[in-house]
Amino acid sequence: MLTDKNPNPILKFLLEFGPTLVFFVLYMRWKDQSFEVLGREYSGFIMAAVVFVPVLLVAMALLRVLTGKLSRMQIVTAVLVILFGGLTAWFNDERFFKMKTTLAYGLISGLLGIGLLRGQSYLAFVMEDMVPMQQEGWMIFTRRICAIFAVLAVANEIVWRTMSTEAWVIIETFGFPIALAVFIMAQFNMLQRHAIDPHQTRGKG
């Protein structure tokens, strides 16, 4: 039975974000090329998207071995990548792969929103062991994370529908992750204000 492990953080980072970087590198190398496979012609973007799928699955398998677990969101992301990667190749249409990001961000926002409507923080269910915090803090944090993912979903739709494929690839690879990371870091003071001491919590129990 696999248990939670603490792998090298650099290796973990590479496995989590490496597949996206592989897609970026392949696209930049193949963007002006076309490939004929089984009598059909595919653009460099679509070929990079198709290669991305097994690369991601291998990386997730290694993460499973190294950490002993995969988050629900990682599993959902893998399913979306397989589904939309397959649709991209089957219909020879890059729009499916671009819409994947909208659906992933929108799904996160939607699920968190459902929890908020029920007066619950689904983030707390996933993260409270790592970030002990008062319920009020979790609700504030969840509302903000719900909002940023909704904004990113809308932003992705705007980008892929109005900008070039190359611009979308760059923003998808670097822009959205950086924006999300900056947003989360900006919540640090709020998280500190509502943080609780896990040792005190156990003592009260």
Coordinates of N, CA and C in Angstrom, one line a residue:
M1 N 0.8 -1.2 0.0 CA 0.0 0.0 0.0 C 0.9 1.2 0.0
L2 N 0.6 2.2 -0.9 CA 1.4 3.4 -1.0 C 1.0 4.4 0.2
T3 N 1.9 5.0 0.7 CA 1.7 6.0 1.8 C 2.2 7.4 1.3
D4 N 1.8 8.5 2.0 CA 2.2 9.8 1.6 C 3.7 9.9 1.8
K5 N 4.4 10.4 0.9 CA 5.9 10.6 0.9 C 6.3 12.0 0.6
N6 N 7.5 12.3 0.9 CA 8.0 13.7 0.7 C 9.2 13.6 -0.3
P7 N 8.9 13.7 -1.6 CA 9.9 13.6 -2.6 C 10.7 14.9 -2.7
N8 N 11.8 14.9 -3.5 CA 12.5 16.1 -3.7 C 11.6 17.1 -4.3
P9 N 11.5 18.3 -3.7 CA 10.6 19.4 -4.2 C 10.9 19.8 -5.7
I10 N 12.2 19.8 -6.1 CA 12.5 20.2 -7.4 C 12.0 19.1 -8.4
L11 N 12.2 17.8 -8.0 CA 11.7 16.7 -8.9 C 10.1 16.8 -9.0
K12 N 9.5 17.1 -7.8 CA 8.0 17.2 -7.8 C 7.6 18.3 -8.7
F13 N 8.2 19.4 -8.7 CA 7.9 20.6 -9.5 C 8.0 20.2 -11.0
L14 N 9.1 19.5 -11.3 CA 9.4 19.2 -12.7 C 8.3 18.2 -13.2
L15 N 7.9 17.3 -12.4 CA 6.8 16.3 -12.8 C 5.5 17.0 -12.9
E16 N 5.2 18.0 -12.1 CA 3.9 18.7 -12.2 C 3.8 19.7 -13.3
F17 N 4.9 20.4 -13.6 CA 4.9 21.4 -14.6 C 5.7 21.1 -15.9
G18 N 6.5 20.0 -15.8 CA 7.3 19.6 -16.9 C 6.5 19.3 -18.2
P19 N 5.3 18.5 -18.1 CA 4.6 18.2 -19.3 C 4.1 19.5 -20.0
T20 N 3.7 20.5 -19.3 CA 3.3 21.8 -19.9 C 4.5 22.4 -20.6
L21 N 5.7 22.4 -20.0 CA 6.9 22.9 -20.6 C 7.3 22.1 -21.9
V22 N 7.1 20.8 -21.8 CA 7.3 20.0 -23.0 C 6.4 20.4 -24.1
F23 N 5.1 20.6 -23.8 CA 4.2 21.0 -24.9 C 4.6 22.4 -25.5
F24 N 5.1 23.3 -24.6 CA 5.5 24.6 -25.1 C 6.7 24.5 -26.0
V25 N 7.7 23.7 -25.6 CA 8.9 23.5 -26.4 C 8.6 22.9 -27.8
L26 N 7.8 21.8 -27.7 CA 7.4 21.1 -29.0 C 6.6 22.1 -29.9
Y27 N 5.7 22.8 -29.3 CA 5.0 23.7 -30.2 C 5.9 24.8 -30.8
M28 N 6.8 25.3 -30.0 CA 7.7 26.4 -30.6 C 8.6 25.8 -31.7
R29 N 8.9 24.5 -31.6 CA 9.7 23.8 -32.6 C 8.9 23.5 -33.8
W30 N 7.7 23.1 -33.6 CA 6.9 22.6 -34.7 C 5.8 23.5 -35.3
K31 N 5.7 24.7 -34.7 CA 4.6 25.6 -35.1 C 4.5 25.9 -36.5
D32 N 5.6 25.9 -37.3 CA 5.5 26.2 -38.7 C 5.6 25.0 -39.6
Q33 N 5.4 23.8 -38.9 CA 5.5 22.5 -39.7 C 4.1 21.9 -39.7
S34 N 4.0 20.9 -40.7 CA 2.8 20.1 -40.7 C 3.3 18.6 -40.8
F35 N 2.5 17.7 -40.3 CA 2.8 16.3 -40.2 C 1.7 15.5 -40.8
E36 N 2.1 14.5 -41.6 CA 1.1 13.6 -42.2 C 1.1 12.3 -41.4
V37 N 0.0 11.9 -40.9 CA -0.1 10.7 -40.1 C -1.3 9.9 -40.6
L38 N -1.1 8.7 -41.1 CA -2.2 7.9 -41.6 C -3.0 8.6 -42.7
G39 N -2.4 9.3 -43.5 CA -3.0 10.0 -44.6 C -3.7 11.3 -44.2
R40 N -3.6 11.8 -43.0 CA -4.2 13.0 -42.6 C -3.0 14.0 -42.2
E41 N -3.3 15.3 -42.5 CA -2.3 16.3 -42.2 C -2.6 17.0 -40.9
Y42 N -1.6 17.1 -40.0 CA -1.8 17.8 -38.8 C -0.8 18.9 -38.6
S43 N -1.3 20.0 -37.9 CA -0.4 21.1 -37.7 C 0.5 20.7 -36.5
G44 N 1.6 21.6 -36.4 CA 2.5 21.4 -35.3 C 1.9 21.5 -33.9
F45 N 0.9 22.4 -33.8 CA 0.1 22.5 -32.5 C -0.5 21.2 -32.1
I46 N -1.2 20.6 -33.1 CA -2.0 19.4 -32.8 C -1.0 18.3 -32.4
M47 N 0.1 18.2 -33.1 CA 1.0 17.1 -32.8 C 1.6 17.3 -31.4
A48 N 1.9 18.6 -31.1 CA 2.4 18.9 -29.7 C 1.4 18.5 -28.7
A49 N 0.1 18.8 -29.0 CA -1.0 18.5 -28.0 C -1.1 17.0 -27.9
V50 N -1.0 16.2 -28.9 CA -1.1 14.8 -28.9 C 0.1 14.2 -28.1
V51 N 1.3 14.7 -28.3 CA 2.4 14.2 -27.5 C 2.3 14.5 -26.0
F52 N 1.7 15.7 -25.8 CA 1.5 16.1 -24.4 C 0.7 15.1 -23.5
V53 N -0.2 14.4 -24.1 CA -1.1 13.5 -23.4 C -0.3 12.4 -22.7
P54 N 0.5 11.6 -23.5 CA 1.2 10.5 -22.8 C 2.3 11.1 -21.8
V55 N 2.9 12.2 -22.2 CA 3.9 12.8 -21.3 C 3.3 13.1 -20.0
L56 N 2.1 13.7 -20.0 CA 1.4 14.0 -18.7 C 1.1 12.8 -17.9
L57 N 0.6 11.7 -18.6 CA 0.2 10.5 -17.9 C 1.4 9.8 -17.3
V58 N 2.6 9.9 -18.0 CA 3.8 9.3 -17.4 C 4.2 10.1 -16.2
A59 N 4.2 11.4 -16.3 CA 4.5 12.3 -15.2 C 3.6 12.1 -14.0
M60 N 2.3 11.9 -14.2 CA 1.4 11.6 -13.1 C 1.6 10.3 -12.5
A61 N 2.0 9.3 -13.3 CA 2.3 8.0 -12.7 C 3.5 8.0 -11.8
L62 N 4.5 8.8 -12.3 CA 5.7 9.0 -11.4 C 5.4 9.7 -10.1
L63 N 4.5 10.7 -10.3 CA 4.1 11.5 -9.1 C 3.4 10.5 -8.1
R64 N 2.6 9.6 -8.6 CA 1.9 8.7 -7.8 C 2.8 7.8 -7.0
V65 N 3.9 7.4 -7.7 CA 4.9 6.5 -7.1 C 5.7 7.3 -6.0
L66 N 6.1 8.5 -6.4 CA 6.9 9.3 -5.5 C 6.2 9.8 -4.3
T67 N 5.0 10.3 -4.5 CA 4.2 10.9 -3.4 C 3.2 10.0 -2.7
G68 N 2.9 8.9 -3.3 CA 1.9 8.0 -2.7 C 0.5 8.4 -3.0
K69 N 0.2 9.5 -3.7 CA -1.1 9.9 -3.9 C -1.2 10.9 -5.1
L70 N -2.4 11.1 -5.6 CA -2.8 12.1 -6.6 C -4.0 12.8 -6.1
S71 N -4.0 14.2 -6.2 CA -5.2 14.9 -5.8 C -6.3 14.7 -6.8
R72 N -7.5 14.9 -6.3 CA -8.7 14.8 -7.2 C -8.6 15.7 -8.4
M73 N -8.0 16.9 -8.2 CA -7.9 17.8 -9.3 C -6.9 17.4 -10.3
Q74 N -5.8 16.7 -9.9 CA -4.9 16.1 -10.8 C -5.5 15.1 -11.7
I75 N -6.4 14.2 -11.1 CA -7.0 13.2 -11.8 C -8.0 13.8 -12.8
V76 N -8.8 14.8 -12.3 CA -9.8 15.4 -13.2 C -9.0 16.1 -14.4
T77 N -7.9 16.7 -14.1 CA -7.1 17.3 -15.2 C -6.7 16.3 -16.2
A78 N -6.2 15.2 -15.7 CA -5.7 14.1 -16.6 C -6.9 13.6 -17.5
V79 N -8.1 13.5 -16.9 CA -9.2 13.0 -17.7 C -9.6 14.1 -18.8
L80 N -9.5 15.3 -18.4 CA -9.8 16.4 -19.4 C -8.8 16.4 -20.5
V81 N -7.5 16.3 -20.1 CA -6.5 16.3 -21.1 C -6.6 15.1 -22.1
I82 N -6.9 13.9 -21.6 CA -7.1 12.8 -22.5 C -8.3 13.0 -23.4
L83 N -9.4 13.5 -22.8 CA -10.7 13.7 -23.6 C -10.4 14.7 -24.7
F84 N -9.9 15.9 -24.3 CA -9.8 17.0 -25.3 C -8.6 16.8 -26.2
G85 N -7.6 16.1 -25.7 CA -6.5 15.7 -26.6 C -7.0 14.8 -27.7
G86 N -7.8 13.8 -27.3 CA -8.4 12.9 -28.2 C -9.3 13.6 -29.2
L87 N -10.1 14.5 -28.8 CA -11.0 15.3 -29.7 C -10.2 16.1 -30.6
T88 N -9.2 16.7 -30.1 CA -8.3 17.6 -31.0 C -7.8 16.8 -32.1
A89 N -7.3 15.6 -31.8 CA -6.7 14.7 -32.9 C -7.8 14.2 -33.8
W90 N -8.9 13.7 -33.2 CA -9.9 13.1 -34.0 C -10.5 14.1 -35.0
F91 N -10.8 15.3 -34.6 CA -11.4 16.3 -35.4 C -10.4 17.2 -36.1
N92 N -9.1 17.0 -35.8 CA -8.1 17.8 -36.3 C -8.4 19.3 -36.1
D93 N -8.7 19.6 -34.9 CA -9.2 21.0 -34.6 C -8.6 21.4 -33.3
E94 N -7.7 22.4 -33.3 CA -7.0 22.8 -32.1 C -7.9 23.5 -31.1
R95 N -9.1 23.9 -31.5 CA -10.0 24.6 -30.6 C -10.3 23.7 -29.4
F96 N -10.4 22.4 -29.6 CA -10.8 21.5 -28.4 C -9.7 21.6 -27.3
F97 N -8.5 21.6 -27.7 CA -7.4 21.6 -26.7 C -7.4 23.0 -26.0
K98 N -7.7 24.0 -26.7 CA -7.7 25.4 -26.1 C -8.9 25.5 -25.1
M99 N -10.0 24.9 -25.4 CA -11.2 25.0 -24.6 C -11.0 24.2 -23.3
K100 N -10.1 23.2 -23.3 CA -9.8 22.4 -22.1 C -9.5 23.2 -20.9
T101 N -8.7 24.3 -21.1 CA -8.3 25.2 -20.0 C -9.5 25.9 -19.4
T102 N -10.4 26.4 -20.3 CA -11.6 27.0 -19.8 C -12.4 26.1 -19.0
L103 N -12.6 24.8 -19.4 CA -13.4 23.9 -18.7 C -12.7 23.5 -17.4
A104 N -11.4 23.3 -17.3 CA -10.7 23.0 -16.1 C -10.9 24.1 -15.1
Y105 N -10.6 25.4 -15.5 CA -10.7 26.5 -14.5 C -12.2 26.7 -14.1
G106 N -13.1 26.6 -15.1 CA -14.5 26.7 -14.8 C -15.0 25.7 -13.9
L107 N -14.6 24.4 -14.0 CA -15.0 23.4 -13.2 C -14.6 23.6 -11.7
I108 N -13.3 24.0 -11.5 CA -12.9 24.4 -10.2 C -13.7 25.5 -9.6
S109 N -13.9 26.5 -10.3 CA -14.7 27.6 -9.8 C -16.1 27.2 -9.5
G110 N -16.7 26.4 -10.4 CA -18.1 25.9 -10.2 C -18.2 25.1 -8.9
L111 N -17.3 24.1 -8.8 CA -17.4 23.3 -7.6 C -17.2 24.0 -6.3
L112 N -16.3 25.0 -6.3 CA -16.1 25.8 -5.1 C -17.3 26.7 -4.9
G113 N -17.9 27.2 -5.9 CA -19.1 28.0 -5.8 C -20.3 27.2 -5.3
I114 N -20.4 25.9 -5.7 CA -21.5 25.1 -5.1 C -21.3 24.9 -3.6
G115 N -20.1 24.7 -3.2 CA -19.8 24.6 -1.7 C -20.2 25.9 -1.0
L116 N -19.8 27.0 -1.6 CA -20.1 28.3 -0.9 C -21.6 28.5 -0.8
L117 N -22.4 28.1 -1.8 CA -23.8 28.2 -1.7 C -24.4 27.4 -0.6
R118 N -23.7 26.3 -0.3 CA -24.1 25.4 0.8 C -23.5 25.8 2.1
G119 N -22.8 26.9 2.1 CA -22.2 27.4 3.3 C -20.9 26.6 3.7
Q120 N -20.3 26.0 2.8 CA -19.1 25.1 3.0 C -17.9 25.6 2.2
S121 N -16.7 25.3 2.7 CA -15.5 25.5 1.9 C -14.9 24.2 1.5
Y122 N -15.1 23.8 0.2 CA -14.5 22.6 -0.2 C -13.0 22.6 -0.2
L123 N -12.4 23.8 -0.3 CA -11.0 23.9 -0.1 C -10.5 23.4 1.2
A124 N -11.3 23.7 2.3 CA -10.9 23.3 3.6 C -10.9 21.7 3.7
F125 N -11.8 21.1 3.0 CA -11.8 19.6 3.0 C -10.5 19.1 2.4
V126 N -9.9 19.8 1.5 CA -8.7 19.3 0.8 C -7.5 19.7 1.5
M127 N -7.5 21.0 2.0 CA -6.2 21.6 2.5 C -6.1 21.9 4.0
E128 N -7.1 21.6 4.8 CA -7.1 22.0 6.1 C -6.0 21.3 6.9
D129 N -5.6 20.2 6.6 CA -4.5 19.5 7.3 C -3.2 20.2 7.0
M130 N -3.0 20.8 5.8 CA -1.8 21.5 5.4 C -1.8 22.9 5.9
V131 N -3.0 23.6 6.0 CA -3.1 25.0 6.3 C -4.2 25.1 7.4
P132 N -3.9 24.9 8.7 CA -4.9 25.0 9.7 C -5.4 26.5 9.8
M133 N -6.7 26.6 9.7 CA -7.2 28.0 9.6 C -8.7 28.0 10.1
Q134 N -9.1 29.2 10.7 CA -10.5 29.3 11.1 C -11.4 29.2 10.0
Q135 N -12.7 28.8 10.3 CA -13.7 28.6 9.3 C -13.9 29.9 8.5
E136 N -13.9 31.1 9.2 CA -14.1 32.3 8.5 C -13.0 32.6 7.4
G137 N -11.8 32.2 7.8 CA -10.7 32.4 6.9 C -10.8 31.5 5.6
W138 N -11.3 30.2 5.9 CA -11.5 29.3 4.8 C -12.6 29.8 3.8
M139 N -13.6 30.4 4.4 CA -14.7 30.9 3.5 C -14.2 32.1 2.7
I140 N -13.5 33.0 3.3 CA -12.9 34.1 2.5 C -12.0 33.6 1.4
F141 N -11.1 32.7 1.8 CA -10.1 32.2 0.8 C -10.8 31.5 -0.3
T142 N -11.8 30.7 0.0 CA -12.6 30.0 -1.0 C -13.3 30.9 -2.0
R143 N -13.9 32.0 -1.4 CA -14.6 32.9 -2.3 C -13.6 33.6 -3.3
R144 N -12.4 33.9 -2.8 CA -11.4 34.5 -3.6 C -10.8 33.6 -4.7
I145 N -10.6 32.3 -4.3 CA -10.1 31.3 -5.2 C -11.1 31.0 -6.3
C146 N -12.4 30.9 -5.8 CA -13.5 30.7 -6.8 C -13.5 31.8 -7.8
A147 N -13.3 33.0 -7.3 CA -13.4 34.2 -8.2 C -12.2 34.2 -9.2
I148 N -11.0 33.9 -8.7 CA -9.9 34.0 -9.6 C -9.9 32.9 -10.7
F149 N -10.4 31.7 -10.4 CA -10.6 30.7 -11.4 C -11.6 31.0 -12.4
A150 N -12.7 31.7 -11.9 CA -13.7 32.2 -12.9 C -13.1 33.2 -13.8
V151 N -12.3 34.1 -13.3 CA -11.7 35.1 -14.1 C -10.8 34.5 -15.1
L152 N -10.0 33.5 -14.7 CA -9.0 32.8 -15.6 C -9.8 32.0 -16.7
A153 N -10.9 31.4 -16.3 CA -11.7 30.7 -17.3 C -12.2 31.7 -18.4
V154 N -12.7 32.9 -18.0 CA -13.1 33.9 -19.0 C -12.0 34.4 -19.8
A155 N -10.8 34.6 -19.1 CA -9.6 35.1 -19.8 C -9.2 34.2 -20.8
N156 N -9.2 32.9 -20.5 CA -8.8 31.9 -21.5 C -9.7 31.9 -22.8
E157 N -11.0 32.1 -22.5 CA -11.9 32.2 -23.7 C -11.5 33.4 -24.5
I158 N -11.3 34.5 -23.9 CA -11.0 35.7 -24.6 C -9.7 35.6 -25.4
V159 N -8.6 35.0 -24.7 CA -7.3 34.8 -25.4 C -7.4 34.0 -26.6
W160 N -8.0 32.7 -26.4 CA -7.9 31.8 -27.6 C -8.8 32.2 -28.7
R161 N -9.9 33.0 -28.4 CA -10.8 33.4 -29.5 C -10.3 34.7 -30.2
T162 N -9.5 35.5 -29.5 CA -9.1 36.8 -30.1 C -7.6 36.9 -30.4
M163 N -6.8 36.0 -30.0 CA -5.4 36.2 -30.2 C -4.8 35.0 -31.0
S164 N -3.6 35.1 -31.3 CA -3.0 34.0 -32.1 C -2.7 32.8 -31.3
T165 N -2.5 31.6 -32.0 CA -2.2 30.4 -31.3 C -0.9 30.5 -30.5
E166 N 0.1 31.2 -31.0 CA 1.3 31.3 -30.3 C 1.1 32.1 -29.0
A167 N 0.3 33.2 -29.1 CA 0.1 34.0 -27.9 C -0.6 33.2 -26.9
W168 N -1.6 32.3 -27.3 CA -2.3 31.5 -26.4 C -1.4 30.5 -25.7
V169 N -0.5 29.9 -26.4 CA 0.4 28.9 -25.9 C 1.3 29.6 -24.8
I170 N 1.8 30.8 -25.1 CA 2.7 31.5 -24.1 C 1.9 31.8 -22.9
I171 N 0.7 32.4 -23.1 CA -0.1 32.8 -21.9 C -0.5 31.6 -21.1
E172 N -0.9 30.5 -21.8 CA -1.3 29.2 -21.1 C -0.2 28.7 -20.3
T173 N 1.0 28.7 -20.9 CA 2.2 28.1 -20.2 C 2.7 28.9 -19.1
F174 N 2.8 30.2 -19.3 CA 3.4 31.1 -18.3 C 2.4 32.1 -17.6
G175 N 1.6 32.7 -18.4 CA 0.8 33.8 -17.9 C -0.2 33.4 -16.9
F176 N -1.0 32.4 -17.2 CA -2.0 31.9 -16.2 C -1.4 31.4 -14.9
P177 N -0.4 30.5 -15.0 CA 0.2 30.0 -13.7 C 0.8 31.1 -12.9
I178 N 1.5 32.1 -13.6 CA 2.1 33.2 -12.8 C 1.0 34.0 -12.2
A179 N 0.0 34.3 -12.9 CA -1.1 35.2 -12.4 C -1.8 34.5 -11.1
L180 N -2.0 33.2 -11.2 CA -2.5 32.4 -10.1 C -1.6 32.4 -8.9
A181 N -0.3 32.2 -9.2 CA 0.7 32.2 -8.1 C 0.8 33.5 -7.4
V182 N 0.8 34.6 -8.1 CA 0.8 36.0 -7.6 C -0.4 36.2 -6.7
F183 N -1.6 35.8 -7.3 CA -2.8 36.0 -6.5 C -2.8 35.3 -5.2
I184 N -2.3 34.0 -5.2 CA -2.3 33.3 -4.0 C -1.3 33.9 -3.0
M185 N -0.2 34.3 -3.4 CA 0.8 35.0 -2.5 C 0.2 36.2 -1.9
A186 N -0.7 36.9 -2.7 CA -1.3 38.1 -2.2 C -2.3 37.8 -1.0
Q187 N -2.7 36.6 -0.9 CA -3.6 36.2 0.2 C -2.8 35.9 1.5
F188 N -1.5 36.0 1.5 CA -0.7 35.5 2.6 C -1.1 36.2 3.9
N189 N -1.3 37.5 3.9 CA -1.7 38.2 5.1 C -3.0 37.8 5.7
M190 N -4.0 37.6 4.8 CA -5.3 37.1 5.2 C -5.2 35.7 5.8
L191 N -4.4 34.9 5.2 CA -4.2 33.5 5.8 C -3.6 33.5 7.1
Q192 N -2.6 34.4 7.3 CA -2.0 34.6 8.6 C -2.9 35.0 9.7
R193 N -3.8 36.0 9.3 CA -4.8 36.5 10.3 C -5.7 35.5 10.8
H194 N -6.1 34.5 10.0 CA -7.0 33.5 10.4 C -6.4 32.2 10.7
A195 N -5.1 32.1 10.7 CA -4.4 30.8 11.0 C -4.6 30.4 12.5
I196 N -4.7 29.2 12.7 CA -4.8 28.6 14.1 C -3.6 27.7 14.3
D197 N -3.3 27.6 15.6 CA -2.2 26.7 16.0 C -2.8 25.3 16.1
P198 N -2.3 24.3 15.2 CA -2.8 23.0 15.3 C -2.6 22.3 16.6
H199 N -1.5 22.7 17.3 CA -1.2 22.0 18.6 C -2.3 22.5 19.7
Q200 N -2.7 23.8 19.6 CA -3.7 24.3 20.5 C -5.1 23.6 20.2
T201 N -5.3 23.4 18.9 CA -6.6 22.8 18.5 C -6.7 21.3 19.0
R202 N -5.6 20.6 18.9 CA -5.6 19.2 19.5 C -5.8 19.3 21.0
G203 N -5.2 20.3 21.6 CA -5.3 20.3 23.1 C -6.7 20.6 23.6
K204 N -7.4 21.4 22.8 CA -8.8 21.7 23.1 C -9.7 20.5 22.9
G205 N -9.3 19.6 21.9 CA -10.1 18.4 21.6 C -10.0 17.5 22.8

